[in-house]
Coordinates of N, CA, C and O in Angstrom, one line a residue:
X24 N -7.3 1.1 -11.8 CA -7.0 1.9 -10.6 C -8.3 2.6 -10.1 O -9.0 3.2 -10.9
X25 N -8.5 2.4 -8.9 CA -9.7 3.0 -8.3 C -9.5 4.4 -7.8 O -10.4 5.3 -7.9
X26 N -8.3 4.7 -7.3 CA -8.1 6.1 -6.7 C -6.6 6.3 -6.5 O -5.8 5.4 -6.4
X27 N -6.2 7.6 -6.5 CA -4.9 8.0 -6.1 C -5.0 8.9 -4.9 O -6.1 9.5 -4.7
X28 N -4.0 9.0 -4.2 CA -4.0 9.8 -2.9 C -3.7 11.3 -3.2 O -2.5 11.6 -3.4
X29 N -4.7 12.1 -3.2 CA -4.4 13.6 -3.5 C -3.5 14.2 -2.4 O -2.9 15.2 -2.7
X30 N -3.5 13.7 -1.2 CA -2.7 14.3 -0.1 C -1.2 14.3 -0.5 O -0.4 15.1 0.0
X31 N -0.8 13.4 -1.3 CA 0.7 13.3 -1.7 C 1.1 14.4 -2.6 O 2.3 14.7 -2.7
X32 N 0.2 15.1 -3.2 CA 0.5 16.2 -4.1 C 1.2 17.3 -3.2 O 2.1 18.0 -3.7
X33 N 0.6 17.6 -2.1 CA 1.1 18.6 -1.2 C 2.2 18.1 -0.2 O 2.9 18.9 0.4
X34 N 2.1 16.8 0.1 CA 3.0 16.2 1.1 C 3.6 14.9 0.7 O 3.2 13.8 1.2
X35 N 4.4 14.8 -0.3 CA 4.9 13.6 -0.8 C 5.7 12.8 0.2 O 5.8 11.5 0.1
X36 N 6.2 13.5 1.3 CA 7.0 12.8 2.3 C 6.1 11.8 3.1 O 6.6 11.0 3.9
X37 N 4.8 11.9 3.0 CA 3.9 10.9 3.7 C 4.2 9.5 3.3 O 4.0 8.6 4.0
X38 N 4.7 9.3 2.0 CA 5.0 7.9 1.6 C 6.0 7.3 2.5 O 6.0 6.1 2.9
X39 N 7.0 8.1 3.0 CA 8.1 7.6 3.9 C 7.7 7.7 5.3 O 8.0 6.8 6.1
X40 N 7.0 8.7 5.7 CA 6.7 8.9 7.2 C 5.5 8.1 7.6 O 5.4 7.7 8.8
X41 N 4.5 7.7 6.7 CA 3.3 7.0 7.1 C 2.8 6.1 6.0 O 1.7 6.2 5.5
X42 N 3.7 5.2 5.5 CA 3.3 4.4 4.4 C 2.1 3.5 4.5 O 1.4 3.1 3.6
X43 N 1.8 3.1 5.8 CA 0.7 2.2 6.0 C -0.6 2.9 6.5 O -1.6 2.4 6.8
X44 N -0.5 4.3 6.5 CA -1.6 5.1 6.9 C -1.9 6.1 5.8 O -2.3 5.8 4.7
X45 N -1.6 7.4 6.1 CA -1.9 8.5 5.2 C -1.0 8.5 3.9 O -1.3 9.3 3.0
X46 N 0.0 7.8 3.9 CA 1.0 7.8 2.8 C 0.7 6.8 1.7 O 1.5 6.6 0.8
X47 N -0.5 6.3 1.6 CA -0.9 5.3 0.6 C -0.8 6.0 -0.8 O -1.0 7.2 -0.9
X48 N -0.5 5.3 -1.8 CA -0.3 5.9 -3.2 C -1.5 5.7 -4.1 O -2.0 6.6 -4.7
X49 N -2.1 4.5 -4.1 CA -3.2 4.2 -5.0 C -4.0 3.0 -4.5 O -3.5 2.3 -3.7
X50 N -5.2 2.9 -4.9 CA -6.1 1.8 -4.6 C -6.4 1.0 -5.9 O -6.7 1.7 -6.9
X51 N -6.3 -0.3 -5.8 CA -6.5 -1.1 -7.0 C -7.7 -2.1 -6.7 O -8.0 -2.4 -5.6
X52 N -8.3 -2.5 -7.8 CA -9.3 -3.6 -7.7 C -8.7 -4.8 -8.2 O -8.4 -4.9 -9.4
X53 N -8.5 -5.9 -7.4 CA -7.9 -7.1 -7.9 C -8.8 -7.8 -8.8 O -10.0 -7.9 -8.7
X54 N -8.2 -8.5 -9.8 CA -9.0 -9.3 -10.8 C -9.6 -10.5 -10.1 O -10.7 -10.9 -10.4
X55 N -8.8 -11.1 -9.1 CA -9.3 -12.2 -8.4 C -9.1 -11.9 -6.9 O -8.1 -12.2 -6.3
X56 N -10.2 -11.4 -6.2 CA -10.0 -11.1 -4.8 C -9.6 -12.2 -3.9 O -9.0 -11.9 -2.9
X57 N -9.9 -13.4 -4.3 CA -9.5 -14.6 -3.4 C -7.9 -14.6 -3.3 O -7.4 -15.2 -2.3
X58 N -7.2 -14.1 -4.2 CA -5.7 -14.2 -4.2 C -5.2 -13.3 -3.1 O -4.0 -13.4 -2.7
X59 N -5.9 -12.3 -2.6 CA -5.5 -11.4 -1.6 C -5.1 -12.2 -0.3 O -4.1 -11.9 0.4
X60 N -5.7 -13.3 -0.1 CA -5.4 -14.1 1.1 C -4.0 -14.7 1.0 O -3.5 -15.1 2.1
X61 N -3.4 -14.8 -0.2 CA -2.1 -15.4 -0.3 C -1.0 -14.3 -0.2 O 0.2 -14.7 -0.2
X62 N -1.4 -13.1 -0.1 CA -0.4 -12.0 0.0 C 0.2 -11.9 1.4 O -0.4 -12.3 2.4
X63 N 1.4 -11.4 1.5 CA 2.1 -11.2 2.8 C 1.7 -9.9 3.4 O 1.5 -8.9 2.6
X64 N 1.6 -9.8 4.7 CA 1.4 -8.5 5.3 C 2.8 -7.9 5.6 O 3.8 -8.6 5.3
X65 N 2.9 -6.7 6.1 CA 4.1 -6.1 6.3 C 5.1 -6.9 7.2 O 6.3 -7.0 6.9
X66 N 4.6 -7.4 8.3 CA 5.4 -8.2 9.2 C 6.0 -9.5 8.6 O 7.1 -9.8 8.7
X67 N 5.1 -10.2 7.8 CA 5.6 -11.4 7.1 C 6.6 -11.1 6.1 O 7.6 -11.8 5.9
X68 N 6.4 -10.0 5.4 CA 7.4 -9.6 4.3 C 8.7 -9.2 5.0 O 9.8 -9.6 4.5
X69 N 8.7 -8.5 6.1 CA 9.9 -8.2 6.8 C 10.7 -9.5 7.3 O 11.9 -9.6 7.1
X70 N 9.9 -10.4 7.8 CA 10.5 -11.7 8.1 C 11.1 -12.4 6.9 O 12.2 -13.0 7.0
X71 N 10.4 -12.4 5.8 CA 10.9 -13.0 4.6 C 12.3 -12.5 4.1 O 13.2 -13.2 3.8
X72 N 12.4 -11.1 4.2 CA 13.6 -10.5 3.7 C 14.7 -10.3 4.8 O 15.8 -9.8 4.5
X73 N 14.3 -10.7 6.0 CA 15.3 -10.6 7.1 C 15.5 -9.2 7.6 O 16.6 -8.9 8.1
X74 N 14.5 -8.4 7.5 CA 14.6 -7.0 8.0 C 14.2 -6.8 9.4 O 13.5 -7.6 10.0

């Protein structure tokens, strides 16, 4: 793990109100960065689950 979001200590509601902005939880370093290209973005995931 590279970092955790210290803003969540004082404002945990950011996870719900701004999950793609200030509400991030942690930053990771992938073992294989090339696999990131295979991941879904938020819109593709919503389409996949029918939301």
